[in-house]
Amino acid sequence: MTLAAYATELTIAGMAIATYLTRVSGLYLVRFFNVQGRTKAALDAMPPAILMAVIAPVAFATGLAETAATAITAVAALRFPLIVAVAIGVASVVALRQLMG
Amino acid sequence: MAFDWLEFRRGVVDILPVVTAALPIGLLFGTLAAAKGITPVEAMAMSATVFAGAAQFVAVDLWTNPAPVLLLTLTVFLVNIRHIMMGVSFARHMGKFPPWQQPLAMFFLVDEMWAFAERRALAGPVPPAYWWGMSVALWGQWLLGTTVGSLLGRSLGDPRNFGFDFAFTATFVCILIGFIRNWRTGAVLAVSGAAAAIAKLAIPGAWYIAIGGLAGVAVAYLLAGDEAREAEVGS
């Protein structure tokens, strides 16, 4: 009963600790990697590989509007600064969602 | 050494589009939390100490009264597992951070900030002031949005109607483009994208990011160029 009274506080603390553990652990795990050769190539590929994994459900498995808007954003990113390309992407997803219902 | 305000400002400016897009998301989070009986002070405390959008949305979605402490803690851990990989990669570019600042800096390891930092790292170690600029702007905004949203306590409309939800994907796409170097990067992206999309459809939860990321990294390891393999033999 007494524990239930603090359930919200305990949950927030648990969430904060769980999140921080995932964020700080890389700092200590990286020491176990011999960062050269193939291992370096693998670590260097982490940013694009993870970014791709993050966007994949929206880019390929949400809807035609999202897939098309992702492609438009990618093309825009080749020509324009980031903020402009993001604005083009957001505008195109709104328009495409309207068109495709 | 004096604090590098120029880099601090650069960090704020770079993260500004994300801050703008995240404002309605923060408001929405606050209103959803209020609907579940979470008080404005509790919502503010959660945003301040957890500072993880996706995990907080999932937790509030699963929220019951009293809160299921272990279930929510474990769920949040699973949603955030991707940060372990991001941290390993970012840790290699923290050479300019004093050792005592490094664990503190990792508290702010949000996907969007990590992506900007990795882009910055293509040109050398990340300047600490750049990271702190992004941290202050995004953390402050997340706190403000959550608190205002939970005080209003009613929905302000779905951010999807304005395409704000897509702003995050669009930001990642733009940053991703800068990482494409050669055919090997293309192969990494094809495999990680396919693996993540399939995992998302096949497995409930947030495993798809770790699965896609690991698949792409495995491809990079296997395809590593001759230079990389020779360096390994020579070591």
Coordinates of C-alpha atoms in Angstrom, one line a residue:
Chain A
M1 CA 0.0 0.0 0.0
T2 CA 2.7 2.4 1.0
L3 CA 4.6 1.5 -2.2
A4 CA 1.5 2.1 -4.4
A5 CA 1.3 5.6 -2.9
Y6 CA 4.7 6.4 -4.5
A7 CA 4.1 4.4 -7.7
T8 CA 4.3 7.4 -9.9
E9 CA 7.5 8.7 -8.4
L10 CA 9.1 5.3 -8.5
T11 CA 8.1 4.8 -12.1
I12 CA 9.5 8.1 -13.2
A13 CA 12.8 7.3 -11.4
G14 CA 12.8 3.8 -13.0
M15 CA 12.3 5.3 -16.4
A16 CA 15.0 7.9 -15.9
I17 CA 17.5 5.3 -14.7
A18 CA 16.7 2.9 -17.5
T19 CA 17.1 5.7 -20.1
Y20 CA 20.4 7.0 -18.6
L21 CA 21.8 3.5 -18.5
T22 CA 21.3 3.0 -22.2
R23 CA 22.8 6.4 -22.9
V24 CA 25.9 6.3 -20.8
S25 CA 26.9 2.7 -21.4
G26 CA 28.4 3.4 -24.8
L27 CA 31.1 5.5 -23.1
Y28 CA 32.4 2.5 -21.3
L29 CA 31.6 -0.2 -23.9
V30 CA 33.7 1.6 -26.6
R31 CA 36.8 0.7 -24.6
F32 CA 36.4 -2.9 -25.5
F33 CA 36.6 -2.2 -29.2
N34 CA 39.9 -2.3 -31.0
V35 CA 39.1 0.6 -33.2
Q36 CA 40.9 -0.1 -36.5
G37 CA 40.5 -2.2 -39.6
R38 CA 37.2 -4.0 -40.0
T39 CA 36.0 -2.9 -36.6
K40 CA 36.5 0.8 -37.5
A41 CA 34.6 0.3 -40.7
A42 CA 31.8 -1.3 -38.8
L43 CA 31.7 1.5 -36.2
D44 CA 31.9 4.2 -38.9
A45 CA 28.8 2.6 -40.5
M46 CA 26.8 2.9 -37.3
P47 CA 25.4 6.4 -37.8
P48 CA 24.0 5.8 -41.3
A49 CA 22.9 2.2 -40.5
I50 CA 21.0 3.4 -37.3
L51 CA 19.5 6.5 -39.0
M52 CA 18.3 4.3 -41.8
A53 CA 16.7 1.8 -39.3
V54 CA 15.0 4.7 -37.5
I55 CA 13.4 6.1 -40.6
A56 CA 12.7 2.7 -42.4
P57 CA 9.1 2.1 -40.9
V58 CA 8.0 5.6 -42.0
A59 CA 9.9 5.5 -45.3
F60 CA 8.8 2.0 -46.5
A61 CA 6.0 0.7 -44.3
T62 CA 3.6 3.5 -43.3
G63 CA 2.0 4.7 -46.5
L64 CA 2.5 5.9 -50.1
A65 CA 2.4 9.6 -48.9
E66 CA 5.3 9.0 -46.4
T67 CA 7.4 7.0 -48.9
A68 CA 7.0 9.7 -51.6
A69 CA 7.7 12.5 -49.1
T70 CA 10.9 10.7 -47.9
A71 CA 12.1 10.5 -51.5
I72 CA 11.3 14.1 -52.1
T73 CA 13.2 15.1 -48.9
A74 CA 16.2 13.1 -50.0
V75 CA 16.4 14.8 -53.4
A76 CA 15.8 18.2 -51.7
A77 CA 18.7 17.5 -49.3
L78 CA 21.1 17.1 -52.2
R79 CA 20.4 20.7 -53.4
F80 CA 19.2 22.8 -50.4
P81 CA 20.4 23.5 -46.8
L82 CA 18.9 21.2 -44.1
I83 CA 16.2 23.6 -42.9
V84 CA 14.9 24.2 -46.4
A85 CA 14.9 20.5 -47.2
V86 CA 13.0 19.6 -44.0
A87 CA 10.4 22.3 -44.8
I88 CA 10.0 20.9 -48.3
G89 CA 9.6 17.4 -46.8
V90 CA 7.0 18.5 -44.2
A91 CA 5.0 20.5 -46.9
S92 CA 5.1 17.5 -49.3
V93 CA 3.8 15.0 -46.7
V94 CA 0.9 17.3 -45.8
A95 CA 0.0 17.7 -49.4
L96 CA 0.4 14.0 -50.2
R97 CA -1.7 12.9 -47.2
Q98 CA -4.4 15.2 -48.4
L99 CA -4.2 13.9 -52.0
M100 CA -4.1 10.2 -51.0
G101 CA -6.6 10.6 -48.2
Chain B
M1 CA 40.0 27.8 -21.4
A2 CA 37.1 30.2 -22.1
F3 CA 33.8 28.8 -23.1
D4 CA 33.3 28.7 -26.8
W5 CA 30.1 30.7 -27.3
L6 CA 30.4 30.6 -31.1
E7 CA 30.1 26.8 -31.0
F8 CA 27.4 27.0 -28.4
R9 CA 25.4 29.2 -30.8
R10 CA 26.1 26.9 -33.7
G11 CA 24.6 24.1 -31.7
V12 CA 21.5 26.1 -30.9
V13 CA 21.0 27.1 -34.5
D14 CA 21.5 23.6 -35.8
I15 CA 18.9 22.1 -33.5
L16 CA 16.4 24.9 -33.9
P17 CA 14.3 23.1 -36.6
V18 CA 14.1 20.1 -34.4
V19 CA 13.1 22.3 -31.4
T20 CA 10.4 23.9 -33.5
A21 CA 9.0 20.6 -34.7
A22 CA 9.2 19.1 -31.2
L23 CA 7.2 21.9 -29.5
P24 CA 3.7 20.7 -30.6
I25 CA 4.9 17.1 -29.8
G26 CA 5.8 18.2 -26.3
L27 CA 2.4 19.9 -25.9
L28 CA 0.7 16.8 -27.1
F29 CA 2.7 14.7 -24.6
G30 CA 1.6 17.0 -21.8
T31 CA -2.0 16.7 -22.7
L32 CA -1.9 12.9 -23.0
A33 CA -0.1 12.7 -19.6
A34 CA -2.8 14.9 -18.0
A35 CA -5.5 12.6 -19.5
K36 CA -3.9 9.7 -17.6
G37 CA -4.0 11.6 -14.3
I38 CA -0.3 12.6 -14.3
T39 CA 0.0 16.0 -12.6
P40 CA 1.9 18.9 -14.3
V41 CA 4.7 18.6 -11.7
E42 CA 5.0 14.9 -12.4
A43 CA 5.0 15.3 -16.1
M44 CA 7.6 18.1 -15.8
A45 CA 9.8 15.8 -13.6
M46 CA 9.5 13.0 -16.1
S47 CA 10.5 15.2 -19.1
A48 CA 13.4 16.7 -17.1
T49 CA 14.8 13.4 -15.9
V50 CA 13.9 11.0 -18.7
F51 CA 14.2 13.4 -21.7
A52 CA 13.2 10.7 -24.3
G53 CA 10.2 11.5 -26.5
A54 CA 9.4 8.0 -27.9
A55 CA 9.9 6.2 -24.6
Q56 CA 7.7 8.8 -22.7
F57 CA 4.9 8.4 -25.2
V58 CA 5.0 4.6 -25.0
A59 CA 5.1 4.8 -21.1
V60 CA 2.1 7.2 -20.9
D61 CA 0.2 5.0 -23.4
L62 CA 0.7 2.0 -21.0
W63 CA 0.1 4.1 -17.9
T64 CA -2.5 2.9 -15.3
N65 CA -3.2 4.0 -11.8
P66 CA -1.2 3.1 -9.7
A67 CA 1.6 3.0 -12.2
P68 CA 3.1 -0.5 -13.0
V69 CA 6.7 0.4 -12.0
L70 CA 8.6 -2.6 -13.3
L71 CA 6.6 -3.0 -16.6
L72 CA 7.2 0.7 -17.5
T73 CA 10.8 0.7 -16.5
L74 CA 11.5 -2.4 -18.6
T75 CA 9.5 -1.1 -21.5
V76 CA 11.4 2.2 -21.5
F77 CA 14.7 0.3 -21.4
L78 CA 13.7 -1.7 -24.5
V79 CA 12.5 1.4 -26.4
N80 CA 15.9 3.1 -25.6
I81 CA 18.2 0.2 -26.4
R82 CA 19.2 2.0 -29.6
H83 CA 21.0 4.6 -27.5
I84 CA 23.7 2.0 -26.5
M85 CA 24.8 1.8 -30.1
M86 CA 24.6 5.5 -30.6
G87 CA 26.6 6.0 -27.4
V88 CA 29.4 3.7 -28.6
S89 CA 29.7 5.6 -31.8
F90 CA 29.5 9.1 -30.3
A91 CA 32.0 8.2 -27.5
R92 CA 34.7 8.0 -30.2
H93 CA 34.2 11.7 -31.0
M94 CA 34.2 13.0 -27.4
G95 CA 38.0 13.6 -27.3
K96 CA 37.5 17.3 -26.6
F97 CA 35.2 16.7 -23.6
P98 CA 36.9 16.8 -20.2
P99 CA 36.4 13.3 -18.6
W100 CA 34.0 14.6 -15.9
Q101 CA 31.7 16.2 -18.6
Q102 CA 31.4 12.9 -20.6
P103 CA 28.8 11.1 -18.4
L104 CA 26.9 14.3 -18.0
A105 CA 26.9 14.9 -21.8
M106 CA 25.5 11.4 -22.4
F107 CA 22.4 12.2 -20.4
F108 CA 21.3 14.4 -23.4
L109 CA 21.9 11.7 -26.0
V110 CA 18.7 12.2 -28.0
D111 CA 18.4 10.7 -31.5
E112 CA 18.3 14.1 -33.2
M113 CA 21.2 15.6 -31.3
W114 CA 23.2 12.4 -31.8
A115 CA 22.6 12.7 -35.6
F116 CA 23.8 16.3 -35.7
A117 CA 26.9 15.4 -33.6
E118 CA 27.8 12.5 -35.9
R119 CA 27.5 14.9 -38.9
R120 CA 29.8 17.3 -37.1
A121 CA 32.2 14.5 -36.2
L122 CA 32.8 13.8 -39.9
A123 CA 35.1 16.9 -39.7
G124 CA 36.8 16.0 -36.4
P125 CA 36.1 15.7 -32.7
V126 CA 32.8 17.3 -31.6
P127 CA 33.3 20.6 -29.7
P128 CA 31.7 20.3 -26.3
A129 CA 30.1 23.8 -26.5
Y130 CA 28.3 22.7 -29.7
W131 CA 26.8 19.7 -27.8
W132 CA 25.8 21.9 -24.8
G133 CA 24.1 24.4 -27.1
M134 CA 22.0 21.7 -28.6
S135 CA 21.3 20.2 -25.1
V136 CA 20.1 23.4 -23.5
A137 CA 17.9 24.3 -26.4
L138 CA 16.2 21.0 -26.8
W139 CA 16.0 20.1 -23.1
G140 CA 14.5 23.5 -22.3
Q141 CA 12.0 23.3 -25.0
W142 CA 10.9 19.7 -24.1
L143 CA 10.4 20.8 -20.5
L144 CA 8.4 23.9 -21.5
G145 CA 6.2 22.1 -24.0
T146 CA 5.4 19.3 -21.6
T147 CA 4.5 21.6 -18.8
V148 CA 2.4 23.9 -20.9
G149 CA 0.6 20.9 -22.5
S150 CA -0.2 19.3 -19.1
L151 CA -1.4 22.6 -17.7
L152 CA -3.7 23.1 -20.6
G153 CA -4.8 19.5 -20.2
R154 CA -6.7 19.2 -23.4
S155 CA -5.7 18.3 -26.9
L156 CA -4.6 21.2 -29.2
G157 CA -5.1 19.1 -32.3
D158 CA -3.1 16.3 -33.8
P159 CA 0.5 17.4 -34.9
R160 CA 0.1 14.9 -37.8
N161 CA -2.3 17.4 -39.4
F162 CA 0.5 19.8 -39.8
G163 CA 3.1 17.3 -40.8
F164 CA 5.2 17.9 -37.6
D165 CA 5.6 14.2 -37.0
F166 CA 7.3 13.9 -40.4
A167 CA 9.8 16.7 -39.5
F168 CA 11.9 14.2 -37.5
T169 CA 12.1 11.7 -40.4
A170 CA 12.9 14.5 -42.8
T171 CA 15.8 15.7 -40.5
F172 CA 17.2 12.2 -40.3
V173 CA 17.0 11.9 -44.1
C174 CA 19.0 15.1 -44.6
I175 CA 21.7 14.1 -42.2
L176 CA 21.8 10.6 -43.6
I177 CA 22.5 11.9 -47.1
G178 CA 25.8 13.4 -45.8
F179 CA 27.0 10.0 -44.8
I180 CA 26.8 8.4 -48.2
R181 CA 30.3 8.0 -49.5
N182 CA 30.5 5.0 -51.8
W183 CA 28.8 1.7 -52.9
R184 CA 29.5 0.2 -49.5
T185 CA 27.4 2.8 -47.8
G186 CA 24.6 2.0 -50.3
A187 CA 24.8 -1.6 -49.4
V188 CA 24.8 -0.8 -45.7
L189 CA 21.7 1.3 -46.1
A190 CA 19.8 -1.2 -48.3
V191 CA 20.3 -4.0 -45.7
S192 CA 19.6 -1.9 -42.6
G193 CA 16.5 -0.3 -44.2
A194 CA 15.1 -3.6 -45.3
A195 CA 15.9 -5.4 -42.0
A196 CA 14.4 -2.6 -40.0
A197 CA 11.2 -2.4 -42.1
I198 CA 10.7 -6.2 -41.9
A199 CA 11.5 -6.2 -38.2
K200 CA 9.0 -3.4 -37.5
L201 CA 6.2 -5.4 -39.3
A202 CA 7.1 -8.7 -37.8
I203 CA 8.1 -8.0 -34.2
P204 CA 6.1 -5.8 -31.7
G205 CA 8.0 -3.1 -29.8
A206 CA 11.0 -1.0 -30.7
W207 CA 13.4 -3.8 -31.7
Y208 CA 13.5 -2.7 -35.3
I209 CA 16.1 0.0 -34.7
A210 CA 18.6 -2.3 -33.1
I211 CA 18.0 -5.1 -35.6
G212 CA 18.3 -2.8 -38.6
G213 CA 21.4 -1.0 -37.2
L214 CA 23.2 -4.3 -36.4
A215 CA 22.4 -5.7 -39.8
G216 CA 23.9 -2.6 -41.5
V217 CA 26.9 -2.7 -39.3
A218 CA 27.5 -6.4 -40.1
V219 CA 27.4 -5.6 -43.8
A220 CA 30.0 -2.8 -43.3
Y221 CA 32.2 -5.3 -41.3
L222 CA 32.0 -7.9 -44.1
L223 CA 32.5 -5.4 -47.0
A224 CA 35.4 -3.4 -45.3
G225 CA 37.8 -2.3 -48.0
D226 CA 41.3 -3.6 -48.6
E227 CA 42.9 -0.7 -46.7
A228 CA 40.8 -1.6 -43.6
R229 CA 41.8 -5.3 -43.8
E230 CA 45.5 -4.5 -44.3
A231 CA 45.4 -2.2 -41.3
E232 CA 44.0 -5.1 -39.3
V233 CA 46.7 -7.5 -40.5
G234 CA 49.4 -4.9 -39.9
S235 CA 48.3 -4.2 -36.3

